[in-house]
Amino acid sequence: MNSGELLERSLAYALGSVAGVAPGSLGRGTPCGEWDLGELLGHLDDALEALHEGLTGGRIGLFPGVPGADPACAFRTRACAVLGAWATRPTGDTGETVLVGERPLDVRVMGAVGAVEIAVHGWDVAQACGRPRPIPVPLAAELLPVARCVVAREDRGERFGAQVAVPARAGLDVRLLAFLGRRAALAE
């Protein structure tokens, strides 16, 4: 798996979802429990800020920045910055580490985990905007194994909801969302 390509595809999907954010809609509820749409977009911006810090400075700070006045615009701007930073990394896609606090993290892992976060929250944004957009199945097929590797049992209830049961016929997009505690409509 090329984590840069995965990150790019997740960003493209999420940008399509953020395009549906209408003026005055930031107070809408989201599938993310306690967050409204404005807070979810602020969280997405924090995630992109962390990715950008890791890519451009080799270190991710432990405290997020202050959200801007227009979180949808901030997301689009930072998404472009992250894509540019990934494309101009000097060492390619192997052996590079980023510090998270004082702990090293392989840049490929950072990119793959970021891709999961961005795509799934992109789905959340689309749901909140009343414009459901399934995560493309090929993208979900690559994100699901990453999610299974990084979401531990102790994360449930704290950072993620309980896994949702789905029928055996459920597609990989629905399985990804269910694994991360979301209920997606099954295709008929």
mmCIF file of N, CA and C in Angstrom, residues 48-127:
data_model
loop_
_atom_site.group_PDB
_atom_site.id
_atom_site.type_symbol
_atom_site.label_atom_id
_atom_site.label_comp_id
_atom_site.label_asym_id
_atom_site.label_seq_id
_atom_site.Cartn_x
_atom_site.Cartn_y
_atom_site.Cartn_z
ATOM 1 N N LEU A 48 -5.464 17.448 10.030
ATOM 2 C CA LEU A 48 -4.633 17.903 8.906
ATOM 3 C C LEU A 48 -3.450 18.734 9.389
ATOM 4 N N GLU A 49 -3.667 19.534 10.424
ATOM 5 C CA GLU A 49 -2.563 20.310 10.987
ATOM 6 C C GLU A 49 -1.471 19.376 11.508
ATOM 7 N N ALA A 50 -1.875 18.298 12.178
ATOM 8 C CA ALA A 50 -0.900 17.327 12.695
ATOM 9 C C ALA A 50 -0.141 16.662 11.549
ATOM 10 N N LEU A 51 -0.847 16.250 10.506
ATOM 11 C CA LEU A 51 -0.180 15.650 9.355
ATOM 12 C C LEU A 51 0.809 16.634 8.729
ATOM 13 N N HIS A 52 0.389 17.862 8.578
ATOM 14 C CA HIS A 52 1.261 18.877 7.977
ATOM 15 C C HIS A 52 2.495 19.118 8.848
ATOM 16 N N GLU A 53 2.300 19.205 10.158
ATOM 17 C CA GLU A 53 3.443 19.374 11.071
ATOM 18 C C GLU A 53 4.412 18.206 10.934
ATOM 19 N N GLY A 54 3.879 16.993 10.886
ATOM 20 C CA GLY A 54 4.730 15.821 10.758
ATOM 21 C C GLY A 54 5.507 15.813 9.456
ATOM 22 N N LEU A 55 4.849 16.197 8.388
ATOM 23 C CA LEU A 55 5.488 16.170 7.076
ATOM 24 C C LEU A 55 6.495 17.297 6.879
ATOM 25 N N THR A 56 6.223 18.447 7.460
ATOM 26 C CA THR A 56 7.104 19.594 7.216
ATOM 27 C C THR A 56 8.126 19.826 8.321
ATOM 28 N N GLY A 57 7.849 19.347 9.518
ATOM 29 C CA GLY A 57 8.770 19.594 10.624
ATOM 30 C C GLY A 57 9.284 18.346 11.303
ATOM 31 N N GLY A 58 8.753 17.193 10.908
ATOM 32 C CA GLY A 58 9.206 15.942 11.497
ATOM 33 C C GLY A 58 8.715 15.698 12.911
ATOM 34 N N ARG A 59 7.805 16.522 13.384
ATOM 35 C CA ARG A 59 7.294 16.394 14.752
ATOM 36 C C ARG A 59 5.844 16.868 14.777
ATOM 37 N N ILE A 60 5.024 16.119 15.531
ATOM 38 C CA ILE A 60 3.626 16.498 15.712
ATOM 39 C C ILE A 60 3.459 16.979 17.139
ATOM 40 N N GLY A 61 2.985 18.203 17.289
ATOM 41 C CA GLY A 61 2.726 18.742 18.616
ATOM 42 C C GLY A 61 1.544 18.044 19.261
ATOM 43 N N LEU A 62 1.475 18.098 20.555
ATOM 44 C CA LEU A 62 0.402 17.409 21.269
ATOM 45 C C LEU A 62 -0.817 18.289 21.518
ATOM 46 N N PHE A 63 -0.724 19.573 21.139
ATOM 47 C CA PHE A 63 -1.831 20.484 21.391
ATOM 48 C C PHE A 63 -2.277 21.106 20.074
ATOM 49 N N PRO A 64 -3.574 20.989 19.740
ATOM 50 C CA PRO A 64 -4.056 21.529 18.472
ATOM 51 C C PRO A 64 -4.063 23.048 18.464
ATOM 52 N N GLY A 65 -4.098 23.587 17.261
ATOM 53 C CA GLY A 65 -4.176 25.034 17.095
ATOM 54 C C GLY A 65 -5.598 25.527 17.322
ATOM 55 N N VAL A 66 -5.797 26.788 17.096
ATOM 56 C CA VAL A 66 -7.109 27.421 17.261
ATOM 57 C C VAL A 66 -7.840 27.367 15.924
ATOM 58 N N PRO A 67 -9.092 26.872 15.898
ATOM 59 C CA PRO A 67 -9.818 26.779 14.637
ATOM 60 C C PRO A 67 -10.105 28.157 14.048
ATOM 61 N N GLY A 68 -10.213 28.193 12.727
ATOM 62 C CA GLY A 68 -10.501 29.445 12.038
ATOM 63 C C GLY A 68 -11.986 29.756 12.028
ATOM 64 N N ALA A 69 -12.335 30.901 11.456
ATOM 65 C CA ALA A 69 -13.721 31.350 11.418
ATOM 66 C C ALA A 69 -14.565 30.525 10.449
ATOM 67 N N ASP A 70 -13.974 30.041 9.366
ATOM 68 C CA ASP A 70 -14.689 29.227 8.383
ATOM 69 C C ASP A 70 -14.023 27.863 8.314
ATOM 70 N N PRO A 71 -14.499 26.890 9.105
ATOM 71 C CA PRO A 71 -13.814 25.600 9.173
ATOM 72 C C PRO A 71 -13.821 24.817 7.861
ATOM 73 N N ALA A 72 -14.835 24.976 7.022
ATOM 74 C CA ALA A 72 -14.845 24.278 5.735
ATOM 75 C C ALA A 72 -13.744 24.826 4.832
ATOM 76 N N CYS A 73 -13.597 26.131 4.800
ATOM 77 C CA CYS A 73 -12.530 26.754 4.013
ATOM 78 C C CYS A 73 -11.157 26.369 4.574
ATOM 79 N N ALA A 74 -11.035 26.360 5.894
ATOM 80 C CA ALA A 74 -9.767 25.984 6.526
ATOM 81 C C ALA A 74 -9.401 24.549 6.163
ATOM 82 N N PHE A 75 -10.387 23.647 6.141
ATOM 83 C CA PHE A 75 -10.125 22.262 5.769
ATOM 84 C C PHE A 75 -9.601 22.186 4.333
ATOM 85 N N ARG A 76 -10.259 22.872 3.415
ATOM 86 C CA ARG A 76 -9.822 22.833 2.018
ATOM 87 C C ARG A 76 -8.398 23.369 1.866
ATOM 88 N N THR A 77 -8.107 24.460 2.545
ATOM 89 C CA THR A 77 -6.777 25.064 2.454
ATOM 90 C C THR A 77 -5.712 24.132 3.018
ATOM 91 N N ARG A 78 -5.992 23.576 4.195
ATOM 92 C CA ARG A 78 -4.999 22.704 4.829
ATOM 93 C C ARG A 78 -4.855 21.383 4.064
ATOM 94 N N ALA A 79 -5.931 20.884 3.459
ATOM 95 C CA ALA A 79 -5.849 19.659 2.660
ATOM 96 C C ALA A 79 -4.861 19.852 1.507
ATOM 97 N N CYS A 80 -4.940 20.997 0.859
ATOM 98 C CA CYS A 80 -3.998 21.289 -0.231
ATOM 99 C C CYS A 80 -2.569 21.373 0.293
ATOM 100 N N ALA A 81 -2.398 21.964 1.466
ATOM 101 C CA ALA A 81 -1.055 22.075 2.053
ATOM 102 C C ALA A 81 -0.488 20.690 2.391
ATOM 103 N N VAL A 82 -1.332 19.803 2.911
ATOM 104 C CA VAL A 82 -0.881 18.446 3.247
ATOM 105 C C VAL A 82 -0.480 17.701 1.971
ATOM 106 N N LEU A 83 -1.287 17.802 0.943
ATOM 107 C CA LEU A 83 -0.955 17.136 -0.319
ATOM 108 C C LEU A 83 0.368 17.659 -0.876
ATOM 109 N N GLY A 84 0.557 18.971 -0.808
ATOM 110 C CA GLY A 84 1.813 19.553 -1.280
ATOM 111 C C GLY A 84 3.000 19.097 -0.457
ATOM 112 N N ALA A 85 2.825 19.034 0.856
ATOM 113 C CA ALA A 85 3.915 18.608 1.735
ATOM 114 C C ALA A 85 4.261 17.140 1.489
ATOM 115 N N TRP A 86 3.253 16.309 1.272
ATOM 116 C CA TRP A 86 3.535 14.897 1.004
ATOM 117 C C TRP A 86 4.292 14.759 -0.318
ATOM 118 N N ALA A 87 3.848 15.493 -1.322
ATOM 119 C CA ALA A 87 4.453 15.384 -2.655
ATOM 120 C C ALA A 87 5.900 15.859 -2.686
ATOM 121 N N THR A 88 6.270 16.749 -1.784
ATOM 122 C CA THR A 88 7.625 17.314 -1.820
ATOM 123 C C THR A 88 8.541 16.753 -0.749
ATOM 124 N N ARG A 89 8.112 15.661 -0.081
ATOM 125 C CA ARG A 89 8.982 15.024 0.916
ATOM 126 C C ARG A 89 10.262 14.565 0.240
ATOM 127 N N PRO A 90 11.397 14.779 0.869
ATOM 128 C CA PRO A 90 12.663 14.458 0.214
ATOM 129 C C PRO A 90 13.037 12.983 0.181
ATOM 130 N N THR A 91 12.497 12.151 1.070
ATOM 131 C CA THR A 91 13.025 10.789 1.193
ATOM 132 C C THR A 91 12.148 9.709 0.597
ATOM 133 N N GLY A 92 11.111 10.054 -0.136
ATOM 134 C CA GLY A 92 10.252 9.011 -0.689
ATOM 135 C C GLY A 92 9.329 8.430 0.361
ATOM 136 N N ASP A 93 8.991 7.141 0.209
ATOM 137 C CA ASP A 93 7.975 6.533 1.071
ATOM 138 C C ASP A 93 8.553 5.438 1.974
ATOM 139 N N THR A 94 9.844 5.522 2.322
ATOM 140 C CA THR A 94 10.421 4.482 3.182
ATOM 141 C C THR A 94 11.375 5.080 4.207
ATOM 142 N N GLY A 95 11.354 4.520 5.405
ATOM 143 C CA GLY A 95 12.354 4.812 6.419
ATOM 144 C C GLY A 95 12.241 6.124 7.159
ATOM 145 N N GLU A 96 11.353 6.975 6.811
ATOM 146 C CA GLU A 96 11.239 8.284 7.450
ATOM 147 C C GLU A 96 10.372 8.181 8.700
ATOM 148 N N THR A 97 10.784 8.843 9.770
ATOM 149 C CA THR A 97 9.981 8.854 10.990
ATOM 150 C C THR A 97 9.594 10.275 11.363
ATOM 151 N N VAL A 98 8.523 10.345 12.119
ATOM 152 C CA VAL A 98 7.984 11.588 12.651
ATOM 153 C C VAL A 98 7.888 11.386 14.153
ATOM 154 N N LEU A 99 8.161 12.426 14.926
ATOM 155 C CA LEU A 99 7.995 12.331 16.373
ATOM 156 C C LEU A 99 6.602 12.807 16.765
ATOM 157 N N VAL A 100 5.917 11.977 17.538
ATOM 158 C CA VAL A 100 4.632 12.343 18.131
ATOM 159 C C VAL A 100 4.924 12.468 19.612
ATOM 160 N N GLY A 101 5.016 13.705 20.093
ATOM 161 C CA GLY A 101 5.569 13.917 21.430
ATOM 162 C C GLY A 101 7.026 13.523 21.346
ATOM 163 N N GLU A 102 7.406 12.478 22.053
ATOM 164 C CA GLU A 102 8.784 11.977 21.995
ATOM 165 C C GLU A 102 8.869 10.589 21.377
ATOM 166 N N ARG A 103 7.752 10.091 20.842
ATOM 167 C CA ARG A 103 7.723 8.735 20.277
ATOM 168 C C ARG A 103 7.825 8.782 18.752
ATOM 169 N N PRO A 104 8.711 7.966 18.189
ATOM 170 C CA PRO A 104 8.839 7.933 16.729
ATOM 171 C C PRO A 104 7.690 7.152 16.085
ATOM 172 N N LEU A 105 7.282 7.612 14.923
ATOM 173 C CA LEU A 105 6.223 6.975 14.153
ATOM 174 C C LEU A 105 6.656 6.980 12.691
ATOM 175 N N ASP A 106 6.562 5.842 12.034
ATOM 176 C CA ASP A 106 6.890 5.756 10.619
ATOM 177 C C ASP A 106 5.940 6.667 9.836
ATOM 178 N N VAL A 107 6.476 7.452 8.926
ATOM 179 C CA VAL A 107 5.664 8.404 8.174
ATOM 180 C C VAL A 107 4.588 7.695 7.351
ATOM 181 N N ARG A 108 4.856 6.463 6.912
ATOM 182 C CA ARG A 108 3.843 5.714 6.163
ATOM 183 C C ARG A 108 2.659 5.378 7.051
ATOM 184 N N VAL A 109 2.918 5.029 8.304
ATOM 185 C CA VAL A 109 1.844 4.742 9.254
ATOM 186 C C VAL A 109 1.051 6.021 9.525
ATOM 187 N N MET A 110 1.766 7.132 9.714
ATOM 188 C CA MET A 110 1.090 8.408 9.933
ATOM 189 C C MET A 110 0.147 8.722 8.768
ATOM 190 N N GLY A 111 0.620 8.542 7.552
ATOM 191 C CA GLY A 111 -0.210 8.810 6.386
ATOM 192 C C GLY A 111 -1.412 7.896 6.295
ATOM 193 N N ALA A 112 -1.223 6.609 6.568
ATOM 194 C CA ALA A 112 -2.316 5.645 6.490
ATOM 195 C C ALA A 112 -3.366 5.897 7.572
ATOM 196 N N VAL A 113 -2.920 6.169 8.791
ATOM 197 C CA VAL A 113 -3.863 6.464 9.878
ATOM 198 C C VAL A 113 -4.599 7.770 9.580
ATOM 199 N N GLY A 114 -3.873 8.757 9.079
ATOM 200 C CA GLY A 114 -4.511 10.014 8.686
ATOM 201 C C GLY A 114 -5.561 9.793 7.615
ATOM 202 N N ALA A 115 -5.283 8.889 6.668
ATOM 203 C CA ALA A 115 -6.240 8.594 5.598
ATOM 204 C C ALA A 115 -7.538 8.016 6.163
ATOM 205 N N VAL A 116 -7.432 7.124 7.150
ATOM 206 C CA VAL A 116 -8.635 6.568 7.786
ATOM 207 C C VAL A 116 -9.434 7.682 8.449
ATOM 208 N N GLU A 117 -8.757 8.480 9.242
ATOM 209 C CA GLU A 117 -9.413 9.577 9.965
ATOM 210 C C GLU A 117 -10.137 10.518 9.002
ATOM 211 N N ILE A 118 -9.462 10.896 7.951
ATOM 212 C CA ILE A 118 -10.017 11.874 7.016
ATOM 213 C C ILE A 118 -11.197 11.298 6.243
ATOM 214 N N ALA A 119 -11.067 10.085 5.735
ATOM 215 C CA ALA A 119 -12.161 9.503 4.955
ATOM 216 C C ALA A 119 -13.397 9.273 5.813
ATOM 217 N N VAL A 120 -13.215 8.697 6.996
ATOM 218 C CA VAL A 120 -14.378 8.382 7.829
ATOM 219 C C VAL A 120 -15.056 9.659 8.312
ATOM 220 N N HIS A 121 -14.272 10.653 8.688
ATOM 221 C CA HIS A 121 -14.905 11.916 9.076
ATOM 222 C C HIS A 121 -15.483 12.647 7.866
ATOM 223 N N GLY A 122 -14.929 12.409 6.678
ATOM 224 C CA GLY A 122 -15.555 12.940 5.463
ATOM 225 C C GLY A 122 -16.947 12.357 5.285
ATOM 226 N N TRP A 123 -17.089 11.063 5.599
ATOM 227 C CA TRP A 123 -18.410 10.430 5.562
ATOM 228 C C TRP A 123 -19.329 11.089 6.596
ATOM 229 N N ASP A 124 -18.793 11.340 7.792
ATOM 230 C CA ASP A 124 -19.585 11.994 8.843
ATOM 231 C C ASP A 124 -20.078 13.369 8.391
ATOM 232 N N VAL A 125 -19.202 14.125 7.730
ATOM 233 C CA VAL A 125 -19.574 15.454 7.239
ATOM 234 C C VAL A 125 -20.722 15.339 6.236
ATOM 235 N N ALA A 126 -20.600 14.410 5.292
ATOM 236 C CA ALA A 126 -21.656 14.233 4.288
ATOM 237 C C ALA A 126 -22.985 13.877 4.950
ATOM 238 N N GLN A 127 -22.940 12.998 5.944
ATOM 239 C CA GLN A 127 -24.161 12.633 6.672
ATOM 240 C C GLN A 127 -24.767 13.862 7.336
#
